[in-house]
Amino acid sequence: MRYRLIRLVAAFGLLATVACGARLSNAQYVQARGAGGGGTATGTGQAATGTGGASTAGGGATAPGAATGATGADPNAAGGGAAAGAACTPQHSDAPGVTDTEIKLGNVSTISGPVQNFGATGRAGAKAYLDYVNNQGGVCGRKLSLVNGDDRLDPGTNRSQTDQLKDQVFGFVGNTTVVDDGGADVIGGTNIPNCSLIIGNTALKQPNYYSPNPIAPAGDTNGTVAIWSWFKANKGATKVGIVYPDNPNAFARVQGYVNDITAAGLVADNPIKVAVTESNYVGVANQMKSNGDDALITVLEVNGIGKLAQAIKQVGWDVKVPFYGAQAYGPQLPQIAGANADGALIALTHDIVEGGSAAMQTFAQFYQASSSGQPLDFFAVMGWTAAKLCVDAIAAAGAAPTRDAAIAALNGVTDFTADNILAPRSPAAKQGATQFIIATITGGAWKRVYPDAGFAAS
């Protein structure tokens, strides 16, 4: 089993597995309109995801980049102005990974090892975004490619894979792993941009690490106070059970939840630690029921969440707020838990595909064309938006991009929404979103509960 130690609302906001069963298909999820020609993001190196054409963009999201190639382009602007190759003539750059025709970006994710394919959807999301930009002509005429490494869920391997790639690529995008502290020992504090879902306590503190779902470096909050306040006021929640896998980074995120829950005026029950490979959650569900918990939060991965949902029904616990975590979003939970997943109630700081915005539909379309059938989940959203964050900065760096110029652009990104796929957040200041939506599963499908459109203000 794989575990996802993501904080919500900042690893939470919006929070791969190979799903079994077929209650909710990926095709239903993305409503794709078919794949066309277009550019590809190549997958090379260990555990590469392969190549694939992307369909013609529909729905209005704009490709990022600077059409003029001018240094200082606003990376916060929606789309940044398209990367039309004809509008910008590439100039020679000595930056690693950059030629006159190509920009290579690295990705080190968990693909094999004890939790196989944990990082597959995050990597696929990043690749889909590169496909999307290539379909628009690339960045100043340069195509984007992805060079992949596999850390096998081992910090030492994450370090060695990052070290191996650091001189071959311009920067890193869409890394999806819970052992990113390994790579932080290699590139942390350098001028190598890393735009990824940052999890580790050491990684969080690196000035050159930028997350589409930021967690404060102090780690003492998950930014979810407003969400717990909403659950208290609207669902009658009073006492919250917490379940997490046996991992130090997971425990750190749990402490943030305890602080947030308490600040919202609820009681945080003693957190329950389970083995990473736990498959029987009946005892856990009974313990929270016996403790009088009427809400819950987990930092489990989706397989564990599915087992917990089944156990809750089995023991007859009528929980008011089964908030499994933003990482529960995607088609896998209803596939795994069946009808037991109905009623799941999660807060997200990203849009959802079901009835979502034009930008979300464009993402879904390219993801289906590019992802080789991977489910579109929270991590896929994070991969896409992380790639956009970095590619916008590369475009702002001009016709001869350098790492220093890209870092300077990233340090100006204080109101990032990825074309309104995300609620506003500040990657530069490492501040997560304060706005959110509430979604639930009904009849095997996700749907928005609150607000009717957009994001609720905190």
Coordinates of C-alpha atoms in Angstrom, one line a residue, residues 114-450:
P114 CA 7.2 -1.0 -1.2
V115 CA 4.5 1.5 -2.3
Q116 CA 4.5 1.1 -6.0
N117 CA 3.2 3.9 -8.2
F118 CA 2.6 6.3 -5.3
G119 CA 4.0 9.1 -7.5
A120 CA 2.6 8.0 -10.8
T121 CA -0.4 10.4 -11.0
G122 CA 1.6 13.4 -9.9
R123 CA 4.3 12.7 -12.5
A124 CA 1.5 12.2 -15.1
G125 CA 0.0 15.5 -14.2
A126 CA 3.3 17.3 -14.7
K127 CA 3.9 15.5 -18.0
A128 CA 0.4 16.4 -19.2
Y129 CA 1.1 20.1 -18.6
L130 CA 4.4 19.9 -20.6
D131 CA 2.4 18.3 -23.4
Y132 CA -0.1 21.1 -23.2
V133 CA 2.6 23.8 -23.5
N134 CA 4.3 21.9 -26.3
N135 CA 1.0 21.8 -28.1
Q136 CA 1.0 25.6 -28.0
G137 CA 4.6 25.8 -29.4
G138 CA 6.6 25.4 -26.3
V139 CA 8.4 28.2 -24.4
C140 CA 10.0 30.6 -26.7
G141 CA 10.1 27.9 -29.4
R142 CA 11.7 25.4 -27.1
K143 CA 10.0 22.1 -26.4
L144 CA 9.8 20.8 -22.9
S145 CA 10.8 17.3 -21.9
L146 CA 10.7 15.4 -18.7
V147 CA 13.7 13.3 -17.4
N148 CA 12.5 10.9 -14.8
G149 CA 14.0 9.2 -11.7
D150 CA 12.5 6.7 -9.3
D151 CA 13.3 7.0 -5.5
R152 CA 11.6 3.7 -4.6
L153 CA 10.4 5.3 -1.4
D154 CA 13.9 5.6 0.0
P155 CA 15.4 8.9 1.1
G156 CA 18.9 7.8 0.0
T157 CA 17.7 6.8 -3.4
N158 CA 15.8 10.1 -3.7
R159 CA 19.1 11.9 -2.9
S160 CA 21.1 9.9 -5.4
Q161 CA 18.5 10.3 -8.2
T162 CA 18.3 14.0 -7.6
D163 CA 22.1 14.3 -7.6
Q164 CA 22.2 12.3 -10.8
L165 CA 19.8 14.6 -12.6
K166 CA 20.7 18.0 -11.2
D167 CA 23.3 18.8 -13.8
Q168 CA 21.2 17.4 -16.7
V169 CA 18.0 19.5 -16.2
F170 CA 17.1 23.1 -15.7
G171 CA 15.0 22.3 -12.6
F172 CA 12.5 19.9 -11.1
V173 CA 8.8 19.7 -11.6
G174 CA 6.0 17.6 -10.1
N175 CA 8.1 15.4 -7.8
T176 CA 5.6 13.2 -5.9
T177 CA 7.1 11.4 -2.9
V178 CA 7.2 11.5 0.8
V179 CA 11.0 11.2 1.0
D180 CA 11.9 14.5 -0.6
D181 CA 14.1 15.4 2.3
G182 CA 16.7 13.2 0.6
G183 CA 16.9 15.4 -2.5
A184 CA 16.8 18.6 -0.3
D185 CA 20.2 17.6 1.0
V186 CA 21.5 17.9 -2.6
I187 CA 19.8 20.9 -4.2
G188 CA 18.3 22.7 -1.2
G189 CA 19.4 26.3 -1.1
T190 CA 20.9 26.2 -4.6
N191 CA 19.6 28.1 -7.6
I192 CA 18.0 25.0 -9.0
P193 CA 14.2 25.6 -9.0
N194 CA 12.1 22.8 -7.6
C195 CA 8.3 23.2 -8.2
S196 CA 6.7 20.1 -6.6
L197 CA 4.4 19.0 -3.9
I198 CA 6.7 19.6 -1.0
I199 CA 6.2 17.3 2.0
G200 CA 9.4 16.7 4.1
N201 CA 10.3 18.9 7.0
T202 CA 13.7 19.6 5.6
A203 CA 12.4 20.2 2.1
L204 CA 9.8 22.7 3.4
K205 CA 12.5 25.0 4.6
Q206 CA 14.4 25.2 1.3
P207 CA 14.3 28.7 -0.4
N208 CA 14.4 27.3 -3.9
Y209 CA 11.5 24.9 -3.3
Y210 CA 8.1 26.1 -4.5
S211 CA 4.9 24.2 -3.9
P212 CA 1.5 24.6 -5.6
N213 CA 0.1 23.6 -2.2
P214 CA 2.4 25.3 0.3
I215 CA 2.9 24.2 3.8
A216 CA 4.4 26.7 6.3
P217 CA 8.0 25.8 7.0
A218 CA 7.3 25.8 10.8
G219 CA 4.8 23.0 10.2
D220 CA 2.6 24.0 13.1
T221 CA -0.5 24.5 11.1
N222 CA -2.1 23.0 8.0
G223 CA -4.1 26.1 7.3
T224 CA -7.4 24.3 7.9
V225 CA -8.9 26.3 10.8
A226 CA -11.6 27.9 8.6
I227 CA -12.5 24.5 7.3
W228 CA -12.9 23.0 10.7
S229 CA -14.9 26.0 11.7
W230 CA -17.2 25.4 8.8
F231 CA -17.6 21.7 9.8
K232 CA -18.4 22.8 13.3
A233 CA -21.0 25.4 12.3
N234 CA -22.6 23.5 9.4
K235 CA -22.3 19.8 10.3
G236 CA -22.2 19.9 14.1
A237 CA -18.8 18.4 14.5
T238 CA -17.4 18.6 18.0
K239 CA -14.6 15.9 18.4
V240 CA -12.2 14.8 15.7
G241 CA -10.5 11.4 15.4
I242 CA -7.1 11.4 13.5
V243 CA -5.5 8.5 11.7
Y244 CA -2.0 8.5 10.3
P245 CA 0.6 6.0 9.0
D246 CA 3.8 5.4 10.9
N247 CA 6.1 8.0 9.3
P248 CA 7.7 11.1 10.8
N249 CA 6.5 13.4 8.1
A250 CA 3.0 12.1 8.5
F251 CA 3.2 12.8 12.3
A252 CA 4.4 16.3 11.6
R253 CA 1.3 17.0 9.5
V254 CA -0.9 15.5 12.2
Q255 CA 0.4 18.0 14.7
G256 CA -0.7 20.7 12.3
Y257 CA -4.2 19.2 12.3
V258 CA -4.3 19.0 16.1
N259 CA -3.5 22.7 16.3
D260 CA -6.0 23.7 13.6
I261 CA -8.8 21.6 15.1
T262 CA -8.2 23.1 18.5
A263 CA -8.1 26.6 17.2
A264 CA -11.5 26.1 15.5
G265 CA -13.0 25.3 18.9
L266 CA -13.2 21.5 18.5
V267 CA -11.6 18.7 20.4
A268 CA -8.8 16.8 18.7
D269 CA -8.8 13.2 19.9
N270 CA -5.5 11.4 20.5
P271 CA -4.1 10.5 17.0
I272 CA -4.1 6.8 16.1
K273 CA -1.0 5.5 14.4
V274 CA -1.2 2.6 12.0
A275 CA 1.3 0.6 10.1
V276 CA 2.1 1.8 6.6
T277 CA 0.8 -1.6 5.3
E278 CA -2.3 -1.7 7.5
S279 CA -5.3 -3.3 5.8
N280 CA -7.8 -3.9 8.7
Y281 CA -9.3 -0.8 10.1
V282 CA -12.1 -2.3 12.1
G283 CA -10.3 -1.7 15.4
V284 CA -9.5 1.9 14.4
A285 CA -13.1 2.6 13.5
N286 CA -14.3 1.0 16.8
Q287 CA -11.8 3.0 18.8
M288 CA -12.9 6.4 17.4
K289 CA -16.6 5.4 17.8
S290 CA -16.0 4.4 21.4
N291 CA -14.2 7.7 22.1
G292 CA -17.2 9.6 21.0
D293 CA -15.6 11.1 17.9
D294 CA -18.1 12.6 15.5
A295 CA -15.6 13.7 12.8
L296 CA -12.3 12.4 11.5
I297 CA -9.4 13.3 9.4
T298 CA -6.7 11.1 7.9
V299 CA -3.3 11.4 6.2
L300 CA -3.7 7.9 4.8
E301 CA -3.4 7.0 1.1
V302 CA -6.5 6.1 -0.8
N303 CA -6.3 2.4 -0.3
G304 CA -6.2 2.8 3.4
I305 CA -9.0 5.4 3.2
G306 CA -11.1 2.9 1.3
K307 CA -10.5 0.2 4.0
L308 CA -11.4 2.7 6.7
A309 CA -14.6 3.7 5.0
Q310 CA -15.6 0.0 4.8
A311 CA -14.8 -0.5 8.5
I312 CA -16.8 2.6 9.6
K313 CA -19.9 1.1 7.9
Q314 CA -19.1 -2.3 9.4
V315 CA -19.0 -1.1 13.0
G316 CA -22.1 1.1 12.5
W317 CA -20.3 4.4 13.3
D318 CA -22.6 7.3 12.2
V319 CA -19.8 9.9 11.8
K320 CA -21.0 13.4 11.0
V321 CA -17.9 14.5 9.1
P322 CA -16.0 11.6 7.4
F323 CA -13.3 14.0 6.2
Y324 CA -10.8 11.5 4.8
G325 CA -8.4 14.1 3.5
A326 CA -8.1 16.0 0.3
Q327 CA -6.0 13.2 -1.0
A328 CA -9.2 11.1 -1.2
Y329 CA -10.3 13.1 -4.2
G330 CA -10.3 11.1 -7.5
P331 CA -12.1 8.0 -8.9
Q332 CA -10.2 5.5 -6.7
L333 CA -12.1 5.9 -3.4
P334 CA -15.6 5.0 -4.8
Q335 CA -14.0 2.2 -6.8
I336 CA -12.3 0.7 -3.7
A337 CA -15.0 1.2 -1.1
G338 CA -18.1 1.0 -3.3
A339 CA -21.3 2.3 -1.6
N340 CA -19.3 2.7 1.7
A341 CA -17.6 5.7 0.2
D342 CA -21.0 7.6 -0.2
G343 CA -21.1 10.5 2.2
A344 CA -17.4 11.1 2.3
L345 CA -17.0 14.8 2.9
I346 CA -13.8 16.6 2.1
A347 CA -12.5 20.1 1.8
L348 CA -10.4 21.1 -1.2
T349 CA -8.5 24.2 -2.2
H350 CA -8.7 23.2 -5.9
D351 CA -11.6 23.0 -8.4
I352 CA -13.0 19.6 -9.3
V353 CA -13.5 18.1 -12.7
E354 CA -17.2 17.3 -12.2
G355 CA -18.9 20.5 -13.3
G356 CA -15.7 22.4 -13.0
S357 CA -14.2 25.4 -14.8
A358 CA -13.0 25.6 -18.4
A359 CA -9.4 25.4 -17.2
M360 CA -10.2 22.3 -15.2
Q361 CA -11.7 20.6 -18.3
T362 CA -8.7 21.5 -20.4
F363 CA -6.4 19.9 -17.7
A364 CA -8.6 16.8 -17.7
Q365 CA -8.6 16.6 -21.5
F366 CA -4.8 16.8 -21.8
Y367 CA -4.3 14.5 -18.8
Q368 CA -6.4 11.7 -20.4
A369 CA -4.4 12.1 -23.6
S370 CA -1.1 12.1 -21.9
S371 CA -1.3 9.9 -18.7
S372 CA -1.6 6.4 -20.1
G373 CA -4.8 5.8 -18.2
Q374 CA -3.7 7.0 -14.8
P375 CA -6.6 8.2 -12.6
L376 CA -7.1 11.9 -12.3
D377 CA -6.7 12.6 -8.6
F378 CA -5.4 15.1 -6.1
F379 CA -1.8 14.4 -7.0
A380 CA -2.5 14.7 -10.7
V381 CA -3.9 18.2 -10.0
M382 CA -0.8 19.0 -8.0
G383 CA 1.5 17.7 -10.8
W384 CA -0.2 19.9 -13.4
T385 CA -0.2 23.1 -11.3
A386 CA 3.4 22.5 -10.1
A387 CA 4.6 22.3 -13.7
K388 CA 2.7 25.4 -14.6
L389 CA 4.3 27.3 -11.7
C390 CA 7.8 26.4 -13.0
V391 CA 7.1 26.8 -16.7
D392 CA 5.6 30.2 -16.2
A393 CA 8.8 31.2 -14.4
I394 CA 11.0 29.8 -17.2
A395 CA 9.0 31.8 -19.7
A396 CA 9.4 34.9 -17.6
A397 CA 13.2 34.3 -17.6
G398 CA 13.3 35.3 -21.3
A399 CA 14.8 34.1 -24.5
A400 CA 18.0 32.9 -22.8
P401 CA 16.6 31.5 -19.5
T402 CA 18.8 31.0 -16.5
R403 CA 18.1 29.4 -13.2
D404 CA 18.7 32.6 -11.4
A405 CA 16.1 34.4 -13.5
A406 CA 13.6 31.7 -13.0
I407 CA 14.1 31.8 -9.2
A408 CA 13.6 35.5 -9.3
A409 CA 10.3 35.0 -11.2
L410 CA 9.2 32.4 -8.7
N411 CA 10.0 34.7 -5.8
G412 CA 7.4 37.1 -7.2
V413 CA 4.6 34.5 -7.3
T414 CA 2.4 35.6 -4.4
D415 CA -1.1 35.0 -5.8
F416 CA -1.0 31.7 -7.7
T417 CA -4.2 30.1 -9.0
A418 CA -3.1 28.2 -12.1
D419 CA -5.9 29.8 -14.1
N420 CA -8.3 29.5 -11.2
I421 CA -7.9 25.7 -10.8
L422 CA -6.5 26.6 -7.4
A423 CA -7.8 28.9 -4.7
P424 CA -5.2 31.7 -4.3
R425 CA -2.0 30.9 -2.5
S426 CA 1.6 32.2 -2.3
P427 CA 4.3 29.8 -3.3
A428 CA 6.9 32.5 -2.8
A429 CA 5.9 33.1 0.8
K430 CA 5.1 29.4 1.4
Q431 CA 1.6 30.4 2.4
G432 CA -1.3 28.0 1.6
A433 CA -4.8 28.8 0.4
T434 CA -7.4 30.2 2.9
Q435 CA -10.4 29.6 0.6
F436 CA -11.9 26.2 0.0
I437 CA -14.8 24.1 -1.4
I438 CA -16.6 21.2 0.2
A439 CA -17.2 18.1 -1.9
T440 CA -18.9 14.8 -1.2
I441 CA -19.5 11.4 -2.9
T442 CA -23.1 10.6 -3.8
G443 CA -23.9 7.5 -5.9
G444 CA -20.2 6.8 -6.6
A445 CA -19.5 10.3 -7.9
W446 CA -18.0 13.4 -6.5
K447 CA -20.1 16.6 -6.4
R448 CA -19.7 20.1 -5.0
V449 CA -21.5 20.8 -1.8
Y450 CA -20.4 24.3 -0.9

